[in-house]
Short mmCIF file of C-alpha atoms in Angstrom, two decimals:
data_model
loop_
_atom_site.label_atom_id
_atom_site.label_comp_id
_atom_site.label_asym_id
_atom_site.label_seq_id
_atom_site.Cartn_x
_atom_site.Cartn_y
_atom_site.Cartn_z
CA ASP A 1 80.89 4.50 57.31
CA VAL A 2 80.76 1.01 58.23
CA LYS A 3 77.61 -0.49 57.76
CA LEU A 4 76.65 -4.22 58.93
CA VAL A 5 72.94 -5.48 57.29
CA GLU A 6 71.62 -8.69 58.73
CA SER A 7 69.14 -10.33 56.69
CA GLY A 8 67.66 -13.98 56.81
CA GLY A 9 65.84 -14.36 60.46
CA GLY A 10 62.56 -15.53 60.60
CA LEU A 11 59.98 -17.79 62.22
CA VAL A 12 60.36 -21.73 62.39
CA GLN A 13 59.63 -24.62 64.24
CA PRO A 14 62.04 -25.82 67.17
CA GLY A 15 64.36 -28.20 65.30
CA GLY A 16 64.84 -26.62 62.18
CA SER A 17 66.62 -24.51 60.44
CA LEU A 18 67.83 -20.66 59.19
CA ARG A 19 71.02 -19.13 58.08
CA LEU A 20 71.61 -15.57 58.90
CA SER A 21 73.63 -13.16 56.66
CA CYS A 22 75.60 -10.08 57.23
CA ALA A 23 76.58 -7.82 54.74
CA ALA A 24 79.83 -5.57 55.34
CA SER A 25 80.79 -2.72 54.36
CA GLY A 26 82.60 0.62 54.68
CA PHE A 27 85.77 -1.34 56.13
CA THR A 28 88.21 -3.90 54.97
CA PHE A 29 85.99 -6.56 56.23
CA LYS A 30 88.88 -9.15 55.25
CA ASN A 31 90.69 -7.84 57.78
CA SER A 32 88.29 -7.94 60.54
CA TRP A 33 87.29 -10.26 63.44
CA MET A 34 83.36 -10.41 63.35
CA THR A 35 80.69 -11.71 66.03
CA TRP A 36 77.24 -12.14 66.22
CA VAL A 37 75.46 -11.02 69.47
CA ARG A 38 72.05 -12.11 70.25
CA GLN A 39 69.31 -10.72 72.29
CA ALA A 40 66.87 -12.47 73.58
CA PRO A 41 63.44 -10.36 74.21
CA GLY A 42 63.78 -8.27 77.45
CA LYS A 43 66.65 -9.95 78.05
CA GLY A 44 70.69 -8.97 77.72
CA LEU A 45 73.02 -9.25 75.36
CA GLU A 46 74.22 -12.73 75.26
CA TRP A 47 77.77 -13.67 72.69
CA VAL A 48 77.22 -16.06 70.51
CA ALA A 49 80.14 -16.99 68.46
CA THR A 50 83.21 -14.85 66.50
CA ILE A 51 85.16 -15.59 63.77
CA GLN A 52 88.79 -14.86 62.70
CA GLU A 53 89.94 -12.85 59.96
CA ASP A 54 90.62 -15.56 57.07
CA GLY A 55 88.07 -17.99 59.19
CA SER A 56 90.62 -20.07 60.79
CA ALA A 57 89.32 -20.12 63.71
CA LYS A 58 86.10 -20.38 65.46
CA TYR A 59 84.69 -19.62 69.06
CA TYR A 60 81.27 -20.49 70.39
CA VAL A 61 79.23 -20.12 73.77
CA ASP A 62 78.42 -23.99 74.95
CA SER A 63 74.64 -23.32 74.57
CA VAL A 64 75.14 -23.31 70.31
CA LYS A 65 78.15 -25.88 69.87
CA GLY A 66 77.18 -28.56 67.62
CA ARG A 67 74.21 -26.70 66.33
CA PHE A 68 75.32 -23.29 65.18
CA THR A 69 78.05 -22.49 62.75
CA ILE A 70 79.64 -19.47 61.87
CA SER A 71 81.53 -18.65 58.78
CA ARG A 72 82.74 -16.03 55.92
CA ASP A 73 83.03 -14.99 52.63
CA ASN A 74 85.67 -12.10 52.49
CA ALA A 75 85.46 -12.01 48.58
CA LYS A 76 81.23 -10.98 49.38
CA ASN A 77 81.85 -9.30 52.47
CA SER A 78 79.90 -10.97 53.99
CA LEU A 79 79.27 -13.37 57.55
CA PHE A 80 77.30 -16.08 58.02
CA LEU A 81 75.28 -18.04 61.08
CA GLN A 82 73.69 -21.24 60.01
CA MET A 83 71.62 -22.36 62.72
CA SER A 84 69.96 -26.18 63.14
CA SER A 85 68.36 -27.28 65.84
CA LEU A 86 66.93 -24.18 66.80
CA ARG A 87 65.32 -24.70 70.15
CA VAL A 88 62.15 -21.92 71.58
CA ASP A 89 64.88 -20.35 73.50
CA ASP A 90 66.70 -19.53 70.34
CA THR A 91 64.26 -16.46 69.79
CA ALA A 92 65.70 -13.37 69.72
CA LEU A 93 67.56 -10.33 67.98
CA TYR A 94 70.71 -11.59 66.64
CA TYR A 95 73.09 -8.73 65.84
CA CYS A 96 76.70 -8.94 63.75
CA ALA A 97 79.56 -6.95 65.02
CA ARG A 98 83.15 -5.84 64.16
CA ASP A 99 85.50 -7.12 66.55
CA ARG A 100 88.56 -4.88 67.60
CA PHE A 101 91.18 -5.63 70.07
CA VAL A 102 93.47 -3.00 71.55
CA GLY A 103 96.60 -5.08 72.76
CA ALA A 104 96.12 -8.47 74.94
CA THR A 105 93.68 -6.77 77.47
CA MET A 106 90.51 -5.30 75.03
CA TRP A 107 88.42 -6.84 72.96
CA PHE A 108 84.97 -5.36 72.14
CA PHE A 109 82.96 -4.36 69.20
CA ASP A 110 82.79 -0.85 67.57
CA PHE A 111 79.89 -1.39 65.30
CA TRP A 112 76.62 -3.13 64.96
CA GLY A 113 74.57 -3.95 62.47
CA GLN A 114 70.51 -3.42 62.78
CA GLY A 115 69.53 -7.37 63.80
CA SER A 116 67.93 -9.67 62.30
CA LEU A 117 64.57 -12.01 64.59
CA VAL A 118 64.77 -15.25 64.77
CA THR A 119 61.86 -16.38 66.48
CA VAL A 120 60.87 -20.30 67.35
CA SER A 121 58.22 -21.34 67.51
CA SER A 122 55.53 -23.91 66.96
CA SER B 1 81.92 -18.25 83.68
CA TYR B 2 82.90 -14.96 84.68
CA VAL B 3 79.31 -12.85 85.92
CA LEU B 4 78.79 -9.33 85.30
CA THR B 5 75.91 -7.61 87.79
CA GLN B 6 73.94 -4.12 86.71
CA PRO B 7 71.41 -2.87 88.74
CA PRO B 8 68.18 -3.33 86.65
CA SER B 9 67.25 0.35 86.95
CA VAL B 10 68.58 4.18 87.60
CA SER B 11 66.94 7.22 87.62
CA VAL B 12 67.92 10.94 87.58
CA ALA B 13 66.73 14.39 86.59
CA PRO B 14 67.18 16.37 83.36
CA GLY B 15 70.75 17.80 84.64
CA GLN B 16 72.28 15.77 86.97
CA THR B 17 74.63 13.20 87.04
CA ALA B 18 73.93 9.44 86.28
CA ARG B 19 76.61 6.66 87.80
CA ILE B 20 75.59 3.00 86.51
CA THR B 21 77.87 0.44 88.04
CA CYS B 22 79.40 -3.22 86.60
CA GLY B 23 80.26 -5.48 89.07
CA GLY B 24 82.67 -8.57 88.81
CA ASP B 25 85.12 -9.95 90.83
CA ASN B 26 88.49 -8.20 90.01
CA ILE B 27 86.83 -6.02 87.50
CA GLY B 28 89.66 -3.69 88.11
CA HIS B 29 91.87 -6.43 86.33
CA LYS B 30 90.01 -6.17 83.38
CA SER B 31 89.20 -4.11 80.51
CA VAL B 32 85.66 -2.64 80.96
CA GLN B 33 83.22 -1.11 77.49
CA TRP B 34 80.12 0.04 77.84
CA TYR B 35 77.25 -0.16 75.41
CA GLN B 36 74.09 2.05 74.84
CA GLN B 37 71.13 0.96 73.30
CA LYS B 38 68.01 2.69 72.58
CA PRO B 39 64.58 1.22 71.64
CA GLY B 40 64.64 -0.57 68.18
CA GLN B 41 68.28 0.31 67.57
CA ALA B 42 71.66 -1.50 67.82
CA PRO B 43 74.09 -1.08 70.48
CA VAL B 44 76.55 1.86 70.33
CA LEU B 45 80.04 1.46 72.29
CA VAL B 46 80.21 4.55 74.39
CA VAL B 47 83.26 4.07 76.73
CA TYR B 48 85.89 1.62 76.07
CA GLY B 49 89.59 0.28 77.96
CA ASP B 50 87.51 1.04 80.89
CA SER B 51 87.58 4.95 80.02
CA ASP B 52 88.14 5.66 76.69
CA ARG B 53 85.25 7.43 74.21
CA PRO B 54 84.87 6.74 70.86
CA SER B 55 84.54 9.60 68.09
CA GLY B 56 81.31 11.18 68.34
CA ILE B 57 80.52 10.18 72.19
CA PRO B 58 80.01 13.71 74.03
CA GLU B 59 82.24 13.94 76.89
CA ARG B 60 79.79 13.68 79.36
CA TYR B 61 80.18 10.29 78.90
CA SER B 62 82.99 8.68 81.33
CA GLY B 63 84.13 5.40 82.97
CA SER B 64 86.38 4.00 85.77
CA ASN B 65 87.40 0.75 86.89
CA SER B 66 88.58 -0.15 90.59
CA GLY B 67 88.30 -3.41 92.84
CA ASN B 68 85.15 -5.24 92.15
CA THR B 69 83.24 -2.21 90.44
CA ALA B 70 83.77 -0.28 87.23
CA THR B 71 81.07 2.82 87.28
CA LEU B 72 79.74 4.78 83.69
CA THR B 73 79.28 8.23 84.75
CA ILE B 74 77.55 10.64 82.57
CA ARG B 75 77.45 13.87 83.21
CA ARG B 76 74.30 17.09 82.84
CA VAL B 77 71.87 14.24 81.59
CA GLU B 78 69.50 15.00 78.85
CA ALA B 79 66.29 13.00 77.63
CA GLY B 80 68.29 12.14 75.01
CA ASP B 81 70.50 9.64 77.20
CA GLU B 82 67.26 7.56 78.48
CA ALA B 83 68.05 3.93 77.02
CA ASP B 84 69.85 0.76 78.06
CA TYR B 85 73.49 0.19 79.15
CA SER B 86 75.24 -2.70 79.52
CA CYS B 87 78.95 -3.20 80.27
CA GLN B 88 81.19 -5.73 78.87
CA VAL B 89 84.44 -7.74 79.51
CA TRP B 90 86.87 -9.75 78.11
CA ASP B 91 87.61 -13.37 80.23
CA SER B 92 90.32 -14.44 78.64
CA SER B 93 91.29 -17.50 80.79
CA SER B 94 87.58 -18.87 80.17
CA ASP B 95 85.68 -20.97 77.37
CA HIS B 96 83.34 -17.91 77.68
CA PRO B 97 85.49 -15.10 76.85
CA VAL B 98 82.89 -12.09 75.74
CA VAL B 99 80.99 -11.55 78.92
CA PHE B 100 78.09 -8.88 78.97
CA GLY B 101 76.46 -7.57 82.41
CA GLY B 102 72.40 -7.66 82.07
CA GLY B 103 71.97 -4.26 81.06
CA THR B 104 71.01 -1.23 83.20
CA LYS B 105 67.63 1.09 82.15
CA LEU B 106 68.44 4.66 82.29
CA THR B 107 65.03 6.39 83.11
CA VAL B 108 65.12 10.71 82.73
CA LEU B 109 62.88 11.41 85.05
#
């Protein structure tokens, strides 16, 4: 079974840094694009960042560009999100998800982790 | 960037049919996915490619997409269907390629 387990969340002050991890199992991680999606309290889902299978291409939502870095270690079946210069509005539950592409028109997420809570507050 | 609009809430009695809409400019030209999220749980993909169901998703769940509106239909609604439902598309022409709707809370009366 596909399993995604996030860790690394916590309480951090504005301007601080945090590194999230996602441990993957049950599928061939090195062949999968991976994505971070976040959900602020009481709000909808928001795409944050995506990384290609070999890490050669990375994509970010504008609000985190220059502050967050997505990376992966295919030897350890792990996905990461390094977050710096954190702001109060980065407070959210951060999910890692496995990407799936079908043809040239479908990009979606077929498996999700349970999420890791990041709280940015003084 | 592309915007998806969902009603904040939909209510339906058990056994009835629930319809949750997702509006977007010419969304009929895009492929729409739907995710179910129960309180405290991770999102679950329930429909992809407008109308396909992943394995394990009941046939009661179906989707359609045309013009400016995509619709998730849940027939014979059960108490266990109560959840938030979010639509999602790939806007391939944008720097913000993955777009989610704001979510709809389905309440089973």
